[in-house]
PDB file of C-alpha atoms in Angstrom:
ATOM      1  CA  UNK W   1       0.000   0.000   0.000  1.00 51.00           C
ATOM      2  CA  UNK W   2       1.338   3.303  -1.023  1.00 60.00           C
ATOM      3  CA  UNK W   3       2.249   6.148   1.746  1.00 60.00           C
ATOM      4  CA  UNK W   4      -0.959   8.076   0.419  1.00 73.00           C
ATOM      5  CA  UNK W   5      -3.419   5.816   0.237  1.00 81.00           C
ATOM      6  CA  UNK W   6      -2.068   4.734   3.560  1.00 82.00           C
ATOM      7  CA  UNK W   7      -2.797   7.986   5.001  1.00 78.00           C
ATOM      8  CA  UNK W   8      -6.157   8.604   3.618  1.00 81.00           C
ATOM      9  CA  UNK W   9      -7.414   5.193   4.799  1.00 88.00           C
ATOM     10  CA  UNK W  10      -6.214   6.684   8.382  1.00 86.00           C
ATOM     11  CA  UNK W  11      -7.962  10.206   7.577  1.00 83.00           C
ATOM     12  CA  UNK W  12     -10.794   8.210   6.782  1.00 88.00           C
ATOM     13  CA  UNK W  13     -10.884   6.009  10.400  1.00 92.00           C
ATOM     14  CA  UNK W  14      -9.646   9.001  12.401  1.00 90.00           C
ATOM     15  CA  UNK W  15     -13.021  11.174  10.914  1.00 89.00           C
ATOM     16  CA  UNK W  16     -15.214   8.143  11.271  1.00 93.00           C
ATOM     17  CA  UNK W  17     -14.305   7.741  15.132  1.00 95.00           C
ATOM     18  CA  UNK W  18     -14.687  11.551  15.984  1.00 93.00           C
ATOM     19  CA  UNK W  19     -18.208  11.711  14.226  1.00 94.00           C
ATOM     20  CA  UNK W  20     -19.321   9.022  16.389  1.00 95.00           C
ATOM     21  CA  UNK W  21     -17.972  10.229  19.608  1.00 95.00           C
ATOM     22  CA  UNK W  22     -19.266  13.944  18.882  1.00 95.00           C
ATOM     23  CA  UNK W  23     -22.530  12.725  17.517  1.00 95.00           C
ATOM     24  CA  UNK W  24     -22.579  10.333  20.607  1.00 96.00           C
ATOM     25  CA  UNK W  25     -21.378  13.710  23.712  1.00 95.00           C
ATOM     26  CA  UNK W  26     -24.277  15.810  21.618  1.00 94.00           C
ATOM     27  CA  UNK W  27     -26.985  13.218  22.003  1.00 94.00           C
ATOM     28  CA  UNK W  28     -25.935  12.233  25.681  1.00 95.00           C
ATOM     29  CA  UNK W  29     -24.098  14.118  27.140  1.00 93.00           C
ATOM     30  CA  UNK W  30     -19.881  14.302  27.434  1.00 94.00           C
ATOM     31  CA  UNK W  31     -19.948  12.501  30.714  1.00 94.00           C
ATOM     32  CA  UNK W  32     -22.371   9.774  29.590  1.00 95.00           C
ATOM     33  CA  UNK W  33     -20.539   8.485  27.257  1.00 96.00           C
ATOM     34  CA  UNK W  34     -18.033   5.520  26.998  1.00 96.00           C
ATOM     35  CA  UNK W  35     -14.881   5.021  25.023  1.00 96.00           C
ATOM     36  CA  UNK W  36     -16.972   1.374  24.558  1.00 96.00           C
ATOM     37  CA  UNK W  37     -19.886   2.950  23.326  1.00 96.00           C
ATOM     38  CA  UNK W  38     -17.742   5.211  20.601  1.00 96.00           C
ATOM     39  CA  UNK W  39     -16.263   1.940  19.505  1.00 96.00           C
ATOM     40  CA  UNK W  40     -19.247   0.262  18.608  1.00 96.00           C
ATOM     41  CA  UNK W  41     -21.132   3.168  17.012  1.00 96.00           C
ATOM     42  CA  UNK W  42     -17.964   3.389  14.844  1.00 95.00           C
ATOM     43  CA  UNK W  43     -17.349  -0.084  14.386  1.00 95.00           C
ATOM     44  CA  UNK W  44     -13.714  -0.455  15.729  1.00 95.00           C
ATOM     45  CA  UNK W  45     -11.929  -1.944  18.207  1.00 96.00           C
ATOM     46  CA  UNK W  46     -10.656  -0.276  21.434  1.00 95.00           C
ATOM     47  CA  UNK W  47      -7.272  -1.314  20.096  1.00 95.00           C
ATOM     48  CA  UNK W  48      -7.554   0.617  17.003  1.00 94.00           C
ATOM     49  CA  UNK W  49      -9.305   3.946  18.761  1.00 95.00           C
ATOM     50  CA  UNK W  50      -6.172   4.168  21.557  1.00 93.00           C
ATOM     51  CA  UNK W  51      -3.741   3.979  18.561  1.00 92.00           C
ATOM     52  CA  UNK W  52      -5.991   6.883  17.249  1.00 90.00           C
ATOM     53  CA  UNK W  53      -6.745   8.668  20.411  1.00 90.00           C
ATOM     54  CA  UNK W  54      -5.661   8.236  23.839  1.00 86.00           C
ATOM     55  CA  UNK W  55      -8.555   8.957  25.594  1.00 90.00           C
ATOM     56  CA  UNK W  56     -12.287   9.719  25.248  1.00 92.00           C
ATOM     57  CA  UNK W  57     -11.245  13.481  25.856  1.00 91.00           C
ATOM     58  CA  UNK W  58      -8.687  13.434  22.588  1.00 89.00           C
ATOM     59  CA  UNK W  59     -11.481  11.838  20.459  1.00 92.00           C
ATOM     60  CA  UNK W  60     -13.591  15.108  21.364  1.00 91.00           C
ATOM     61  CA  UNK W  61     -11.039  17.511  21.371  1.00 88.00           C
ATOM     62  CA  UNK W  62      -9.283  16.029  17.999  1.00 78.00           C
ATOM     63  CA  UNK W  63      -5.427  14.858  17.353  1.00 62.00           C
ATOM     64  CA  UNK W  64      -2.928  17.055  18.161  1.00 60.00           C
ATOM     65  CA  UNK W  65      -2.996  20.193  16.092  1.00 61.00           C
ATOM     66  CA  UNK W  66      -0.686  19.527  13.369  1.00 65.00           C
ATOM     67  CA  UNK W  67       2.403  21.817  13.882  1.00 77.00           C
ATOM     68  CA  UNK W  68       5.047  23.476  10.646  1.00 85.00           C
ATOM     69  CA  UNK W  69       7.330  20.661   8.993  1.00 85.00           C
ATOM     70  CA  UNK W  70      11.174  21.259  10.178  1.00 89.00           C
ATOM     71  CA  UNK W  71      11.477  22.396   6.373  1.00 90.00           C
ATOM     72  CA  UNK W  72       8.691  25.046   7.192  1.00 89.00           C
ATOM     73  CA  UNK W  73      10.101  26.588  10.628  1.00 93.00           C
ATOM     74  CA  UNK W  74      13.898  26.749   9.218  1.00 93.00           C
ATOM     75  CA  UNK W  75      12.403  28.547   5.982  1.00 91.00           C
ATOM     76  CA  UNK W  76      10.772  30.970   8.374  1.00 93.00           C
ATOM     77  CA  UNK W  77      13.526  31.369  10.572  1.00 94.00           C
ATOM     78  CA  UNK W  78      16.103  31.967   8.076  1.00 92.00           C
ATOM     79  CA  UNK W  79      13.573  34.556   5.903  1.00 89.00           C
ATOM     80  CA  UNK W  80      14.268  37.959   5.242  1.00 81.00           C
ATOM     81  CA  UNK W  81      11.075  39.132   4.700  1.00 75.00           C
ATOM     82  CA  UNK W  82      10.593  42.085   6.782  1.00 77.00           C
ATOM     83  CA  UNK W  83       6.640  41.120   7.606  1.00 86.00           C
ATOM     84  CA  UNK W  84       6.864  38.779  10.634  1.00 90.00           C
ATOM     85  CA  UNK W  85       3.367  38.421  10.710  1.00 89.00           C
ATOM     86  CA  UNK W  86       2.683  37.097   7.201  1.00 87.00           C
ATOM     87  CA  UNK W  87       5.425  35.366   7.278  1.00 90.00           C
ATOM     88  CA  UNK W  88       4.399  33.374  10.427  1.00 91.00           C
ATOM     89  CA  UNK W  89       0.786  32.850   9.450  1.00 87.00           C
ATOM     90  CA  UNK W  90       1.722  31.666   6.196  1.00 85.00           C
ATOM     91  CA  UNK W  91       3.988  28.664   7.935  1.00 88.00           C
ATOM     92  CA  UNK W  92       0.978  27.540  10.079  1.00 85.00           C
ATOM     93  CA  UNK W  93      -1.120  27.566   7.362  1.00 79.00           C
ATOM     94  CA  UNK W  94       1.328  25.400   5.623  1.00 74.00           C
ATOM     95  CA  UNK W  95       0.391  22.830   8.379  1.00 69.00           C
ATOM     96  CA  UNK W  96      -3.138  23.552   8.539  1.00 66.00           C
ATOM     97  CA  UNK W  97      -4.067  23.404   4.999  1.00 61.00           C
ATOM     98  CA  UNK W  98      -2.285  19.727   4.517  1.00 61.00           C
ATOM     99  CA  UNK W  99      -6.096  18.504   5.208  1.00 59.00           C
ATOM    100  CA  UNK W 100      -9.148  20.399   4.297  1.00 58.00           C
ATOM    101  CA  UNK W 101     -11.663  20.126   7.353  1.00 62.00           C
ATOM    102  CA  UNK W 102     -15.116  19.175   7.434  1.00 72.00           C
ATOM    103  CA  UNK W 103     -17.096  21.737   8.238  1.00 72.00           C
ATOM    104  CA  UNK W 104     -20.056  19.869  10.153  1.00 79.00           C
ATOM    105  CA  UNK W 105     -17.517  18.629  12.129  1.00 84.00           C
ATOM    106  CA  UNK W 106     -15.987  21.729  13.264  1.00 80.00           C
ATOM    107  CA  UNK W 107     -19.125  23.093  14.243  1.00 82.00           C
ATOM    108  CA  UNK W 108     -20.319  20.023  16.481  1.00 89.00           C
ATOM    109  CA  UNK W 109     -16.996  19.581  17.902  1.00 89.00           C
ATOM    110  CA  UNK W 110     -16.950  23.345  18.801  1.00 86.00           C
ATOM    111  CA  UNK W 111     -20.327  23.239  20.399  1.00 90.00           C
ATOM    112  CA  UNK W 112     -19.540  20.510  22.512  1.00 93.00           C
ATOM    113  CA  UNK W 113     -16.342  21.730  23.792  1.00 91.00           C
ATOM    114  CA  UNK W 114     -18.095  25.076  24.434  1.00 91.00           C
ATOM    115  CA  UNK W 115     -20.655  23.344  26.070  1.00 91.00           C
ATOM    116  CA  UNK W 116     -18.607  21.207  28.549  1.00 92.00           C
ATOM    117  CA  UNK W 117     -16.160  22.890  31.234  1.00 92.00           C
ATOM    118  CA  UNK W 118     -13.659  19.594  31.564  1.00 90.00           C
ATOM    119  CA  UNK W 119     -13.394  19.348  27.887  1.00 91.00           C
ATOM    120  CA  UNK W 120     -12.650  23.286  27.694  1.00 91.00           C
ATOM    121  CA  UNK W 121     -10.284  23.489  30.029  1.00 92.00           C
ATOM    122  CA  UNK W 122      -7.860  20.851  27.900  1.00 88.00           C
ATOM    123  CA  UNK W 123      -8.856  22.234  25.113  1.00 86.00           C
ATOM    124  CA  UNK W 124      -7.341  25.846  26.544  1.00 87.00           C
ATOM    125  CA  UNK W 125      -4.204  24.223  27.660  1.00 87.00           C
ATOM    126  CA  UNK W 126      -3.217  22.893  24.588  1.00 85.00           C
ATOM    127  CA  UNK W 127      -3.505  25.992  23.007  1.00 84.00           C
ATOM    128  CA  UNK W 128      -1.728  27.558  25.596  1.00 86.00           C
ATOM    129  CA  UNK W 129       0.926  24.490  25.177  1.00 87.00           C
ATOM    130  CA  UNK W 130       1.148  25.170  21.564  1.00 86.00           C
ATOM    131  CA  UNK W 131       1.562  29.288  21.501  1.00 90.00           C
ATOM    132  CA  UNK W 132       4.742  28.547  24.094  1.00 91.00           C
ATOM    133  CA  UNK W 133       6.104  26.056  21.249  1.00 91.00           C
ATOM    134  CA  UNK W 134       5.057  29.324  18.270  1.00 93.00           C
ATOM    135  CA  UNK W 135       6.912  31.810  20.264  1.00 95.00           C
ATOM    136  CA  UNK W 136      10.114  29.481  20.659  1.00 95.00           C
ATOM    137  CA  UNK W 137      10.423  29.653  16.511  1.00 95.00           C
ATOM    138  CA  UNK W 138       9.577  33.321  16.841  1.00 95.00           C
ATOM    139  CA  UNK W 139      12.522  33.628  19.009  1.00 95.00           C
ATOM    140  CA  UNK W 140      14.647  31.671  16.961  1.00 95.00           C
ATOM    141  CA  UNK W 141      14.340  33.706  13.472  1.00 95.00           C
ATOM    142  CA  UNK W 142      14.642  36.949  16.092  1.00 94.00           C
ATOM    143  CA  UNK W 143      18.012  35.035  17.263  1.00 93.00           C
ATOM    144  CA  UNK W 144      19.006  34.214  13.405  1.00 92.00           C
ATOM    145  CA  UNK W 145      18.606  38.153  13.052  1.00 90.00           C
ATOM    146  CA  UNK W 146      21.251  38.930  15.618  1.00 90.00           C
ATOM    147  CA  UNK W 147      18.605  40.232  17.673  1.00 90.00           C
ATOM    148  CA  UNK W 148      18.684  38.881  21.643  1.00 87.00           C
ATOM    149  CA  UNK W 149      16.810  39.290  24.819  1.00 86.00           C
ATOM    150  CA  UNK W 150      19.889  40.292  26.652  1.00 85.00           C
ATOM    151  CA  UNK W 151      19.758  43.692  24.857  1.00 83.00           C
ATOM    152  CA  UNK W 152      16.282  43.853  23.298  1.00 89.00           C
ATOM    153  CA  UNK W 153      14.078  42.500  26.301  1.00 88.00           C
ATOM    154  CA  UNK W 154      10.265  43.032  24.751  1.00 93.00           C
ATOM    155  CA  UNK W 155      11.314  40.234  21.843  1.00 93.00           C
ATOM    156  CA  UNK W 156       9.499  37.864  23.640  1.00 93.00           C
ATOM    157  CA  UNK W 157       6.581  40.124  24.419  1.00 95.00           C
ATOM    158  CA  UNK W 158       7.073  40.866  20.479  1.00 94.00           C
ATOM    159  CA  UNK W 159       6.781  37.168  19.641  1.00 95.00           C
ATOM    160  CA  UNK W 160       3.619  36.931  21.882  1.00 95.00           C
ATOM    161  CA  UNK W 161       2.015  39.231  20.526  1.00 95.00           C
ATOM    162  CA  UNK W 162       2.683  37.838  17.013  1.00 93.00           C
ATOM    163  CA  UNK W 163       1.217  34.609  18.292  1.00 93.00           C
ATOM    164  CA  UNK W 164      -2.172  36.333  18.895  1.00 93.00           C
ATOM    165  CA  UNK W 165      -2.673  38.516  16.316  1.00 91.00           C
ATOM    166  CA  UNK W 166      -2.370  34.896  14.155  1.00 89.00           C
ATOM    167  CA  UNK W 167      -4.734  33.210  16.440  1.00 87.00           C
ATOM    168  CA  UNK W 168      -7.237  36.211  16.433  1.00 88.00           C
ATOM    169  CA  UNK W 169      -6.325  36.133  12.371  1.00 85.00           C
ATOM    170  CA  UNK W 170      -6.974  32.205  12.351  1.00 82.00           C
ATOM    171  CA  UNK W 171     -10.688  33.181  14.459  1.00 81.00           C
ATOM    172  CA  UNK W 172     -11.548  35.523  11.903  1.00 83.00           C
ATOM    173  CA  UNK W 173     -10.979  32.674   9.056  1.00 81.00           C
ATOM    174  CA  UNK W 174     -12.695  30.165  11.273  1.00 77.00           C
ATOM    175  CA  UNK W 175     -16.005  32.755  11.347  1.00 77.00           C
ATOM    176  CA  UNK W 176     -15.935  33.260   7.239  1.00 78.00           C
ATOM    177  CA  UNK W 177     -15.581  29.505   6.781  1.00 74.00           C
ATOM    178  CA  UNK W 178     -17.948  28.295   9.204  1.00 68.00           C
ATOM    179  CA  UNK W 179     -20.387  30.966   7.364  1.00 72.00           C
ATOM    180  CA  UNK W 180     -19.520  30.045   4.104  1.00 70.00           C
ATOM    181  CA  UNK W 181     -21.463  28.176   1.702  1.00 69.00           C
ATOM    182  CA  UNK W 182     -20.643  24.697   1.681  1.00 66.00           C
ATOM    183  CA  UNK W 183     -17.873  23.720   0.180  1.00 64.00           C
ATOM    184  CA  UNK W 184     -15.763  26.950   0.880  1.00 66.00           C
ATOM    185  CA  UNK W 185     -12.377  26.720   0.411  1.00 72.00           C
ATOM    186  CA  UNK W 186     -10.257  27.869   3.671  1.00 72.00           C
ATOM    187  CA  UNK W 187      -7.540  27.699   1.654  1.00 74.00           C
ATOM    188  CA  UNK W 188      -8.439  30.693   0.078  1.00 79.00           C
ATOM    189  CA  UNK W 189      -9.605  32.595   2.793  1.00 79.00           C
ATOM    190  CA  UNK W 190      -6.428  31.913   4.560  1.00 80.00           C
ATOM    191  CA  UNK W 191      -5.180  33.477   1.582  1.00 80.00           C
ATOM    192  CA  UNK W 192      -6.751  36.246   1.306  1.00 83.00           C
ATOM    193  CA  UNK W 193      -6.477  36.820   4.885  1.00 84.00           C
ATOM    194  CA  UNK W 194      -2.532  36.627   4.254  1.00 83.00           C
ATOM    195  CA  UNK W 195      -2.793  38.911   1.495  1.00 85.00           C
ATOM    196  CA  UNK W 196      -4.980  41.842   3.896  1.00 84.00           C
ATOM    197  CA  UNK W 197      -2.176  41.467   6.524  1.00 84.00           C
ATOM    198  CA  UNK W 198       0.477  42.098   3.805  1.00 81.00           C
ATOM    199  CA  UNK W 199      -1.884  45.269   2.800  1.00 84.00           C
ATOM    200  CA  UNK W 200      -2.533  46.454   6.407  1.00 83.00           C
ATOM    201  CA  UNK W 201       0.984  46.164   7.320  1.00 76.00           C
ATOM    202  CA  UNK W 202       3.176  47.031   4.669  1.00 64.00           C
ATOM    203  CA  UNK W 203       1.222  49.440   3.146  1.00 49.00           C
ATOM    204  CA  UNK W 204       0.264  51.051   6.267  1.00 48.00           C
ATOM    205  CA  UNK W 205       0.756  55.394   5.125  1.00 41.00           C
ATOM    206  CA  UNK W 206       3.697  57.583   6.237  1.00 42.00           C
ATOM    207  CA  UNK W 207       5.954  55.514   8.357  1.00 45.00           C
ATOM    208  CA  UNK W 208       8.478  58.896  10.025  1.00 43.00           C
ATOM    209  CA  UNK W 209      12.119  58.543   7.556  1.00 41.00           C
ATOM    210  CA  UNK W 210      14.449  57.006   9.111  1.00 43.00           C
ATOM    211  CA  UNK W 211      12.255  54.385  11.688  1.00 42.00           C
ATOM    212  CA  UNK W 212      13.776  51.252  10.844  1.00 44.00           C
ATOM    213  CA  UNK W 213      10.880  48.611  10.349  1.00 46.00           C
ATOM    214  CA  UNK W 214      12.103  44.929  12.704  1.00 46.00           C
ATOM    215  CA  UNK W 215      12.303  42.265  10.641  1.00 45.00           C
TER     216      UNK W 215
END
């Protein structure tokens, strides 16, 4: 079996688990719910959902959010560009956009995670987890620069920052998408939401001559 065929049949039994477990938490409740009953609606073995998932929380909450190649984060670190921004939200896109997601499925796993404290509280803390791992590349392209904490101390505030203004960028995509009509690409609205940061940002009027824009 070929590497991509192998991966859509996983795609395929990954999708088919979480629709079961989600449709399964909406109709009964989170807490209701066992990792036996999941199995059977989805017709799998527990063997083959804890290779998937480890637990009836990561079913819910999804597989861990896929994070930039090494290829991707060492062509960001090593860029030139002088937009940090778009340059950063276009290497998490790179990840994002390696599978198009469903949008039913985003929506019921977003109201159920909304709708349950425990399941919110992981969710919030592997976000949190991942931004600390975001602003670690940050700092590395800022270290590739020359630039370093020991004389510059807001980099890292600078690199948080950068982290949110992607998330709240990523939100905003998340809103047209979900409101789209079926079949809407995020691909190109993550595009064109790359494209109005380039606009707002580099083409911003009358920067004073002689303020020296950070890379």
């Amino acid at each position: 079996m070929n590497g991509g065929l192998r991966e859509r049949k996983r795609a395929a039994t990954q999708e088919k688990i979480e629709r079961a477990a989600i449709s399964l938490a909406l109709e009964h409740g989170f807490e209701n719910i066992t990792v036996d009953m999941i199995c059977e609606a989805s017709l799998v073995s527990q063997r083959t959902f804890f290779n998937y998932f480890g637990s009836k929380e990561g079913v819910i909450i999804g597989g861990t959010p896929a994070m930039p190649n090494d290829d991707h984060i060492e062509a960001f670190t090593r860029a030139t560009g002088s937009n940090l921004l778009a340059d950063f939200l276009t290497m998490i896109t790179s990840s994002l956009l390696e599978r198009e997601p469903d949008a039913a499925l985003f929506k019921a796993r977003r109201m159920l995670i909304m709708r349950t404290p425990e399941l919110l509280i992981k969710e919030t803390a592997r976000i949190s987890e991942a931004e600390d791992q975001f602003v670690a590349i940050i700092m590395t392209r800022y270290e590739v620069q020359g630039l370093s904490r020991a004389n510059q101390p807001e980099l890292e505030d600078e690199a948080r920052m950068v982290v949110a203004l992607t998330t709240g960028v990523l939100h905003y995509v998340r809103r047209l998408w979900a409101s789209s009509q079926p079949g809407a690409s995020t691909r190109d609205l993550l595009g064109n939401s790359i494209e109005l940061i380039h606009r707002i940002t580099n083409d911003h009027p009358q920067q004073p001559k002689g303020t020296a824009r950070r890379p």
